[in-house]
Amino acid sequence: MAQSSQRQPRLALATAALLLGLAALISLPRQPATAASAGQIAADVASAKSLSTAFRAAAEKVLPAVVTIETRVSADQVVNSTDPGASDPFGERNPLEGTPFEDLFKNMPNSGPQGFRSPPRSDQVGLGSGVIIDPAGVILTNNHVVAGGDEVKVRLSDGREFKAASVLTDPKTDLAIIRIDGATGLTAAPLGDSDRVEIGDWVLALGQPFGLESTVTAGIVSATHRGIGIAARENFIQTDAAINPGNSGGPLVNLDGQVVGINTAISSRSGGNNGVGFAVPANLAHWVSSQLLADGVVHRAYLGVGIQPLTQDIATQFGVAPREGVVVTQVAPDTPAAKMGLHVGDVITKLDNKAVGSAQDLQLLVEQSQLGTTHPLQIVRNGKALSLAFSPEAQPADYGARRLAGDTANNGEAGRPVRTLGMALDQLTPEVAQQLGLDGATGVVITAVEPNSPAARAGLEPGMVIRQIGRRAVGSVSDAQAALTNVTSGKGVLLLVQTDAGTRFVVIEN
């Protein structure tokens, strides 16, 4: 108690002193800014004005090349492109037929002896953006802006309108080229080198969001080499510059007034801008547009392999670093990959001395390889770095529909069904392979998987075929059992498994 009574006056004095100090501070006159601080403020303002000037100069350079694209789809095509019941779920039937409210619709407009009828449909009109890349009347935009249109109309920045003379598209990259005839005095925007774009760079997004022509927004590059699953070929530049409906097909521009991307998509829960927009890189757009203009189609080279990314567990099994390459899971016969000597289990790290960090990296590098030339392909095989010579060939028209065939091997002895690591294995016979849609496949088939077992945790499922264990071909269930018996805790073993969707590596641990 004595200690408490001694503390109270001290606390009161301290409080009083604090209040007096605050009063003194409040009563002090405001000191004028020092010369140094005033100079800093002036420098900051000058820097902001300099950035504003750069934005203005870039916008003024490119805006005359930005166009509005109007795509009209006829009402007949809208109706015929879908199931009649889906486009008009009631047809001519009263939607409340058989209910107490049935009579409410008898005297409505468009109703009659046949019952309720939907009002006449009108044409659908979509708006998008584009950018002139050649003053001869060549416009670059997105495929989804013009796809399915009966009529495509282009409105220039000066208000002149032209019907598209021709439309060329590449759905795989969601890019398209529009040609207009008879337009004079056109301004073309220069294409920049999108390979030089880096995270943090300032960019402007130009276009017609919500039909508001000549709109400019600013932001930075948030990421590069982004894949989001909306197109067959993706290598997007991600930006937080505002992109909204109507911006599709418009240019993403650097501070030098060069087009570094074509605005294509947004990630949004509301349908509007959430600061996550995506643009096709200008270098890819230039490669596609050049071929469309020359031949009307895009010619792509191919390799003829199945590949998968290097996750941590897969990379450990191959003795390489994660994301520093892709691993080959299949090699199709009579393809460039087979001719150059690629093997299942090879890790591809570079093509033309350009790093391969993902499946989409390799796909884009391969497809853009010049036909009739040889390109160095760097791989890691059994821990050793090798270089192979890749001679690109034109991708067959039906290549995407083909199923990559696996290497054939002797089935070996039949063996008896076994259970190991929470899965049941049986010999894969030709009849079972055919039932699984895997004609010609060899190995052992998984017939059952126990919940929460090592097999289940590895993602194995009934119907999968195990073709390799520990990089060795599996010929029988006894081979599989012997190879899996030595799997110990913390030391996984690599399996090559096949389904009708393809072949991939997995790691199973006890």
JSON list of C-alpha atoms in Angstrom, two decimals, residues 285-430:
[
{"chain": "A", "resi": 285, "resn": "ALA", "atom": "CA", "xyz": [1.81, -11.00, -81.74]},
{"chain": "A", "resi": 286, "resn": "HIS", "atom": "CA", "xyz": [4.36, -9.96, -84.39]},
{"chain": "A", "resi": 287, "resn": "TRP", "atom": "CA", "xyz": [5.26, -13.59, -85.15]},
{"chain": "A", "resi": 288, "resn": "VAL", "atom": "CA", "xyz": [1.59, -14.56, -85.51]},
{"chain": "A", "resi": 289, "resn": "SER", "atom": "CA", "xyz": [0.53, -11.49, -87.49]},
{"chain": "A", "resi": 290, "resn": "SER", "atom": "CA", "xyz": [3.45, -11.78, -89.93]},
{"chain": "A", "resi": 291, "resn": "GLN", "atom": "CA", "xyz": [2.39, -15.32, -90.87]},
{"chain": "A", "resi": 292, "resn": "LEU", "atom": "CA", "xyz": [-1.30, -14.44, -91.07]},
{"chain": "A", "resi": 293, "resn": "LEU", "atom": "CA", "xyz": [-0.48, -11.60, -93.45]},
{"chain": "A", "resi": 294, "resn": "ALA", "atom": "CA", "xyz": [1.87, -13.74, -95.55]},
{"chain": "A", "resi": 295, "resn": "ASP", "atom": "CA", "xyz": [-0.02, -17.04, -95.75]},
{"chain": "A", "resi": 296, "resn": "GLY", "atom": "CA", "xyz": [-3.36, -16.61, -93.97]},
{"chain": "A", "resi": 297, "resn": "VAL", "atom": "CA", "xyz": [-2.39, -19.28, -91.42]},
{"chain": "A", "resi": 298, "resn": "VAL", "atom": "CA", "xyz": [0.22, -19.76, -88.69]},
{"chain": "A", "resi": 299, "resn": "HIS", "atom": "CA", "xyz": [2.84, -22.45, -89.34]},
{"chain": "A", "resi": 300, "resn": "ARG", "atom": "CA", "xyz": [4.16, -24.09, -86.19]},
{"chain": "A", "resi": 301, "resn": "ALA", "atom": "CA", "xyz": [7.02, -26.49, -85.67]},
{"chain": "A", "resi": 302, "resn": "TYR", "atom": "CA", "xyz": [6.70, -29.43, -83.28]},
{"chain": "A", "resi": 303, "resn": "LEU", "atom": "CA", "xyz": [8.91, -31.75, -81.24]},
{"chain": "A", "resi": 304, "resn": "GLY", "atom": "CA", "xyz": [6.71, -34.82, -80.62]},
{"chain": "A", "resi": 305, "resn": "VAL", "atom": "CA", "xyz": [7.05, -35.35, -76.87]},
{"chain": "A", "resi": 306, "resn": "GLY", "atom": "CA", "xyz": [4.99, -35.47, -73.74]},
{"chain": "A", "resi": 307, "resn": "ILE", "atom": "CA", "xyz": [6.44, -33.31, -70.94]},
{"chain": "A", "resi": 308, "resn": "GLN", "atom": "CA", "xyz": [5.72, -32.30, -67.37]},
{"chain": "A", "resi": 309, "resn": "PRO", "atom": "CA", "xyz": [7.08, -29.62, -65.02]},
{"chain": "A", "resi": 310, "resn": "LEU", "atom": "CA", "xyz": [9.82, -30.28, -62.49]},
{"chain": "A", "resi": 311, "resn": "THR", "atom": "CA", "xyz": [8.24, -30.11, -59.06]},
{"chain": "A", "resi": 312, "resn": "GLN", "atom": "CA", "xyz": [10.45, -30.43, -55.99]},
{"chain": "A", "resi": 313, "resn": "ASP", "atom": "CA", "xyz": [9.97, -34.19, -55.57]},
{"chain": "A", "resi": 314, "resn": "ILE", "atom": "CA", "xyz": [10.37, -34.95, -59.29]},
{"chain": "A", "resi": 315, "resn": "ALA", "atom": "CA", "xyz": [13.45, -32.70, -59.58]},
{"chain": "A", "resi": 316, "resn": "THR", "atom": "CA", "xyz": [15.08, -34.46, -56.62]},
{"chain": "A", "resi": 317, "resn": "GLN", "atom": "CA", "xyz": [14.70, -37.82, -58.34]},
{"chain": "A", "resi": 318, "resn": "PHE", "atom": "CA", "xyz": [16.45, -36.48, -61.45]},
{"chain": "A", "resi": 319, "resn": "GLY", "atom": "CA", "xyz": [19.15, -34.60, -59.58]},
{"chain": "A", "resi": 320, "resn": "VAL", "atom": "CA", "xyz": [18.24, -31.18, -60.96]},
{"chain": "A", "resi": 321, "resn": "ALA", "atom": "CA", "xyz": [16.81, -27.97, -59.52]},
{"chain": "A", "resi": 322, "resn": "PRO", "atom": "CA", "xyz": [13.03, -27.39, -59.52]},
{"chain": "A", "resi": 323, "resn": "ARG", "atom": "CA", "xyz": [11.68, -25.32, -62.42]},
{"chain": "A", "resi": 324, "resn": "GLU", "atom": "CA", "xyz": [14.98, -25.48, -64.29]},
{"chain": "A", "resi": 325, "resn": "GLY", "atom": "CA", "xyz": [13.65, -27.50, -67.18]},
{"chain": "A", "resi": 326, "resn": "VAL", "atom": "CA", "xyz": [10.89, -29.96, -68.04]},
{"chain": "A", "resi": 327, "resn": "VAL", "atom": "CA", "xyz": [11.05, -33.75, -68.01]},
{"chain": "A", "resi": 328, "resn": "VAL", "atom": "CA", "xyz": [10.16, -35.86, -71.06]},
{"chain": "A", "resi": 329, "resn": "THR", "atom": "CA", "xyz": [7.43, -38.41, -70.29]},
{"chain": "A", "resi": 330, "resn": "GLN", "atom": "CA", "xyz": [6.72, -39.67, -73.83]},
{"chain": "A", "resi": 331, "resn": "VAL", "atom": "CA", "xyz": [8.47, -39.74, -77.19]},
{"chain": "A", "resi": 332, "resn": "ALA", "atom": "CA", "xyz": [6.26, -40.33, -80.21]},
{"chain": "A", "resi": 333, "resn": "PRO", "atom": "CA", "xyz": [7.75, -42.46, -83.01]},
{"chain": "A", "resi": 334, "resn": "ASP", "atom": "CA", "xyz": [8.78, -40.87, -86.31]},
{"chain": "A", "resi": 335, "resn": "THR", "atom": "CA", "xyz": [8.88, -37.35, -84.86]},
{"chain": "A", "resi": 336, "resn": "PRO", "atom": "CA", "xyz": [11.70, -34.80, -84.58]},
{"chain": "A", "resi": 337, "resn": "ALA", "atom": "CA", "xyz": [12.15, -35.87, -80.94]},
{"chain": "A", "resi": 338, "resn": "ALA", "atom": "CA", "xyz": [12.58, -39.52, -81.87]},
{"chain": "A", "resi": 339, "resn": "LYS", "atom": "CA", "xyz": [14.91, -38.69, -84.77]},
{"chain": "A", "resi": 340, "resn": "MET", "atom": "CA", "xyz": [17.18, -36.56, -82.58]},
{"chain": "A", "resi": 341, "resn": "GLY", "atom": "CA", "xyz": [17.42, -39.27, -79.92]},
{"chain": "A", "resi": 342, "resn": "LEU", "atom": "CA", "xyz": [15.39, -37.86, -77.03]},
{"chain": "A", "resi": 343, "resn": "HIS", "atom": "CA", "xyz": [14.53, -40.41, -74.32]},
{"chain": "A", "resi": 344, "resn": "VAL", "atom": "CA", "xyz": [11.83, -40.65, -71.69]},
{"chain": "A", "resi": 345, "resn": "GLY", "atom": "CA", "xyz": [13.37, -39.21, -68.52]},
{"chain": "A", "resi": 346, "resn": "ASP", "atom": "CA", "xyz": [15.52, -36.63, -70.29]},
{"chain": "A", "resi": 347, "resn": "VAL", "atom": "CA", "xyz": [15.29, -33.17, -68.71]},
{"chain": "A", "resi": 348, "resn": "ILE", "atom": "CA", "xyz": [15.15, -30.37, -71.31]},
{"chain": "A", "resi": 349, "resn": "THR", "atom": "CA", "xyz": [16.81, -27.22, -69.92]},
{"chain": "A", "resi": 350, "resn": "LYS", "atom": "CA", "xyz": [17.42, -24.96, -72.94]},
{"chain": "A", "resi": 351, "resn": "LEU", "atom": "CA", "xyz": [16.48, -24.52, -76.58]},
{"chain": "A", "resi": 352, "resn": "ASP", "atom": "CA", "xyz": [18.54, -22.17, -78.73]},
{"chain": "A", "resi": 353, "resn": "ASN", "atom": "CA", "xyz": [20.34, -21.20, -75.50]},
{"chain": "A", "resi": 354, "resn": "LYS", "atom": "CA", "xyz": [17.06, -19.88, -74.06]},
{"chain": "A", "resi": 355, "resn": "ALA", "atom": "CA", "xyz": [16.10, -21.26, -70.66]},
{"chain": "A", "resi": 356, "resn": "VAL", "atom": "CA", "xyz": [13.12, -23.59, -70.43]},
{"chain": "A", "resi": 357, "resn": "GLY", "atom": "CA", "xyz": [11.36, -23.13, -67.10]},
{"chain": "A", "resi": 358, "resn": "SER", "atom": "CA", "xyz": [7.93, -24.50, -67.93]},
{"chain": "A", "resi": 359, "resn": "ALA", "atom": "CA", "xyz": [5.98, -26.54, -70.46]},
{"chain": "A", "resi": 360, "resn": "GLN", "atom": "CA", "xyz": [4.64, -23.35, -72.06]},
{"chain": "A", "resi": 361, "resn": "ASP", "atom": "CA", "xyz": [8.20, -22.02, -72.44]},
{"chain": "A", "resi": 362, "resn": "LEU", "atom": "CA", "xyz": [9.24, -25.10, -74.40]},
{"chain": "A", "resi": 363, "resn": "GLN", "atom": "CA", "xyz": [6.04, -25.16, -76.45]},
{"chain": "A", "resi": 364, "resn": "LEU", "atom": "CA", "xyz": [6.43, -21.56, -77.60]},
{"chain": "A", "resi": 365, "resn": "LEU", "atom": "CA", "xyz": [10.17, -21.91, -78.31]},
{"chain": "A", "resi": 366, "resn": "VAL", "atom": "CA", "xyz": [9.62, -25.09, -80.33]},
{"chain": "A", "resi": 367, "resn": "GLU", "atom": "CA", "xyz": [6.69, -23.74, -82.32]},
{"chain": "A", "resi": 368, "resn": "GLN", "atom": "CA", "xyz": [8.58, -20.60, -83.30]},
{"chain": "A", "resi": 369, "resn": "SER", "atom": "CA", "xyz": [11.71, -22.50, -84.35]},
{"chain": "A", "resi": 370, "resn": "GLN", "atom": "CA", "xyz": [12.57, -21.83, -87.98]},
{"chain": "A", "resi": 371, "resn": "LEU", "atom": "CA", "xyz": [11.90, -24.78, -90.25]},
{"chain": "A", "resi": 372, "resn": "GLY", "atom": "CA", "xyz": [14.79, -26.11, -92.27]},
{"chain": "A", "resi": 373, "resn": "THR", "atom": "CA", "xyz": [17.43, -25.10, -89.71]},
{"chain": "A", "resi": 374, "resn": "THR", "atom": "CA", "xyz": [19.11, -26.84, -86.78]},
{"chain": "A", "resi": 375, "resn": "HIS", "atom": "CA", "xyz": [18.76, -25.66, -83.19]},
{"chain": "A", "resi": 376, "resn": "PRO", "atom": "CA", "xyz": [20.77, -26.74, -80.11]},
{"chain": "A", "resi": 377, "resn": "LEU", "atom": "CA", "xyz": [18.68, -28.49, -77.45]},
{"chain": "A", "resi": 378, "resn": "GLN", "atom": "CA", "xyz": [20.33, -28.82, -74.04]},
{"chain": "A", "resi": 379, "resn": "ILE", "atom": "CA", "xyz": [19.27, -31.73, -71.82]},
{"chain": "A", "resi": 380, "resn": "VAL", "atom": "CA", "xyz": [20.28, -33.55, -68.66]},
{"chain": "A", "resi": 381, "resn": "ARG", "atom": "CA", "xyz": [20.34, -37.34, -69.00]},
{"chain": "A", "resi": 382, "resn": "ASN", "atom": "CA", "xyz": [21.23, -39.51, -66.00]},
{"chain": "A", "resi": 383, "resn": "GLY", "atom": "CA", "xyz": [22.83, -36.53, -64.33]},
{"chain": "A", "resi": 384, "resn": "LYS", "atom": "CA", "xyz": [24.99, -35.55, -67.33]},
{"chain": "A", "resi": 385, "resn": "ALA", "atom": "CA", "xyz": [24.52, -32.45, -69.49]},
{"chain": "A", "resi": 386, "resn": "LEU", "atom": "CA", "xyz": [24.19, -33.16, -73.22]},
{"chain": "A", "resi": 387, "resn": "SER", "atom": "CA", "xyz": [23.45, -31.13, -76.33]},
{"chain": "A", "resi": 388, "resn": "LEU", "atom": "CA", "xyz": [21.30, -32.52, -79.15]},
{"chain": "A", "resi": 389, "resn": "ALA", "atom": "CA", "xyz": [20.56, -31.11, -82.60]},
{"chain": "A", "resi": 390, "resn": "PHE", "atom": "CA", "xyz": [16.87, -30.29, -83.10]},
{"chain": "A", "resi": 391, "resn": "SER", "atom": "CA", "xyz": [15.68, -30.10, -86.71]},
{"chain": "A", "resi": 392, "resn": "PRO", "atom": "CA", "xyz": [12.13, -28.65, -86.63]},
{"chain": "A", "resi": 393, "resn": "GLU", "atom": "CA", "xyz": [9.38, -30.05, -88.81]},
{"chain": "A", "resi": 394, "resn": "ALA", "atom": "CA", "xyz": [5.98, -28.56, -89.59]},
{"chain": "A", "resi": 395, "resn": "GLN", "atom": "CA", "xyz": [3.33, -29.58, -87.10]},
{"chain": "A", "resi": 396, "resn": "PRO", "atom": "CA", "xyz": [0.82, -31.99, -88.71]},
{"chain": "A", "resi": 397, "resn": "ALA", "atom": "CA", "xyz": [-2.71, -30.64, -88.89]},
{"chain": "A", "resi": 398, "resn": "ASP", "atom": "CA", "xyz": [-4.05, -33.49, -86.73]},
{"chain": "A", "resi": 399, "resn": "TYR", "atom": "CA", "xyz": [-1.16, -33.48, -84.26]},
{"chain": "A", "resi": 400, "resn": "GLY", "atom": "CA", "xyz": [-3.24, -32.29, -81.32]},
{"chain": "A", "resi": 401, "resn": "ALA", "atom": "CA", "xyz": [-5.73, -35.11, -81.86]},
{"chain": "A", "resi": 402, "resn": "ARG", "atom": "CA", "xyz": [-3.11, -37.83, -81.90]},
{"chain": "A", "resi": 403, "resn": "ARG", "atom": "CA", "xyz": [-2.27, -39.89, -78.85]},
{"chain": "A", "resi": 404, "resn": "LEU", "atom": "CA", "xyz": [1.44, -40.14, -78.22]},
{"chain": "A", "resi": 405, "resn": "ALA", "atom": "CA", "xyz": [2.48, -43.76, -78.38]},
{"chain": "A", "resi": 406, "resn": "GLY", "atom": "CA", "xyz": [4.82, -45.13, -75.78]},
{"chain": "A", "resi": 407, "resn": "ASP", "atom": "CA", "xyz": [7.86, -47.31, -76.25]},
{"chain": "A", "resi": 408, "resn": "THR", "atom": "CA", "xyz": [6.96, -50.93, -76.83]},
{"chain": "A", "resi": 409, "resn": "ALA", "atom": "CA", "xyz": [8.47, -53.67, -74.71]},
{"chain": "A", "resi": 410, "resn": "ASN", "atom": "CA", "xyz": [7.99, -57.34, -73.93]},
{"chain": "A", "resi": 411, "resn": "ASN", "atom": "CA", "xyz": [5.29, -57.96, -71.37]},
{"chain": "A", "resi": 412, "resn": "GLY", "atom": "CA", "xyz": [7.45, -60.59, -69.69]},
{"chain": "A", "resi": 413, "resn": "GLU", "atom": "CA", "xyz": [5.96, -63.19, -67.42]},
{"chain": "A", "resi": 414, "resn": "ALA", "atom": "CA", "xyz": [2.41, -62.73, -66.33]},
{"chain": "A", "resi": 415, "resn": "GLY", "atom": "CA", "xyz": [2.98, -63.05, -62.60]},
{"chain": "A", "resi": 416, "resn": "ARG", "atom": "CA", "xyz": [0.27, -63.10, -59.96]},
{"chain": "A", "resi": 417, "resn": "PRO", "atom": "CA", "xyz": [-1.63, -60.06, -58.62]},
{"chain": "A", "resi": 418, "resn": "VAL", "atom": "CA", "xyz": [0.15, -58.41, -55.68]},
{"chain": "A", "resi": 419, "resn": "ARG", "atom": "CA", "xyz": [-0.57, -55.71, -53.08]},
{"chain": "A", "resi": 420, "resn": "THR", "atom": "CA", "xyz": [2.09, -53.20, -52.08]},
{"chain": "A", "resi": 421, "resn": "LEU", "atom": "CA", "xyz": [2.15, -49.65, -50.67]},
{"chain": "A", "resi": 422, "resn": "GLY", "atom": "CA", "xyz": [-1.63, -49.58, -50.55]},
{"chain": "A", "resi": 423, "resn": "MET", "atom": "CA", "xyz": [-2.33, -50.58, -54.13]},
{"chain": "A", "resi": 424, "resn": "ALA", "atom": "CA", "xyz": [-3.20, -53.77, -55.96]},
{"chain": "A", "resi": 425, "resn": "LEU", "atom": "CA", "xyz": [-1.24, -54.53, -59.12]},
{"chain": "A", "resi": 426, "resn": "ASP", "atom": "CA", "xyz": [-1.99, -56.96, -61.93]},
{"chain": "A", "resi": 427, "resn": "GLN", "atom": "CA", "xyz": [-0.39, -57.73, -65.27]},
{"chain": "A", "resi": 428, "resn": "LEU", "atom": "CA", "xyz": [-1.48, -55.49, -68.13]},
{"chain": "A", "resi": 429, "resn": "THR", "atom": "CA", "xyz": [-2.79, -57.75, -70.89]},
{"chain": "A", "resi": 430, "resn": "PRO", "atom": "CA", "xyz": [-3.51, -56.54, -74.44]}
]
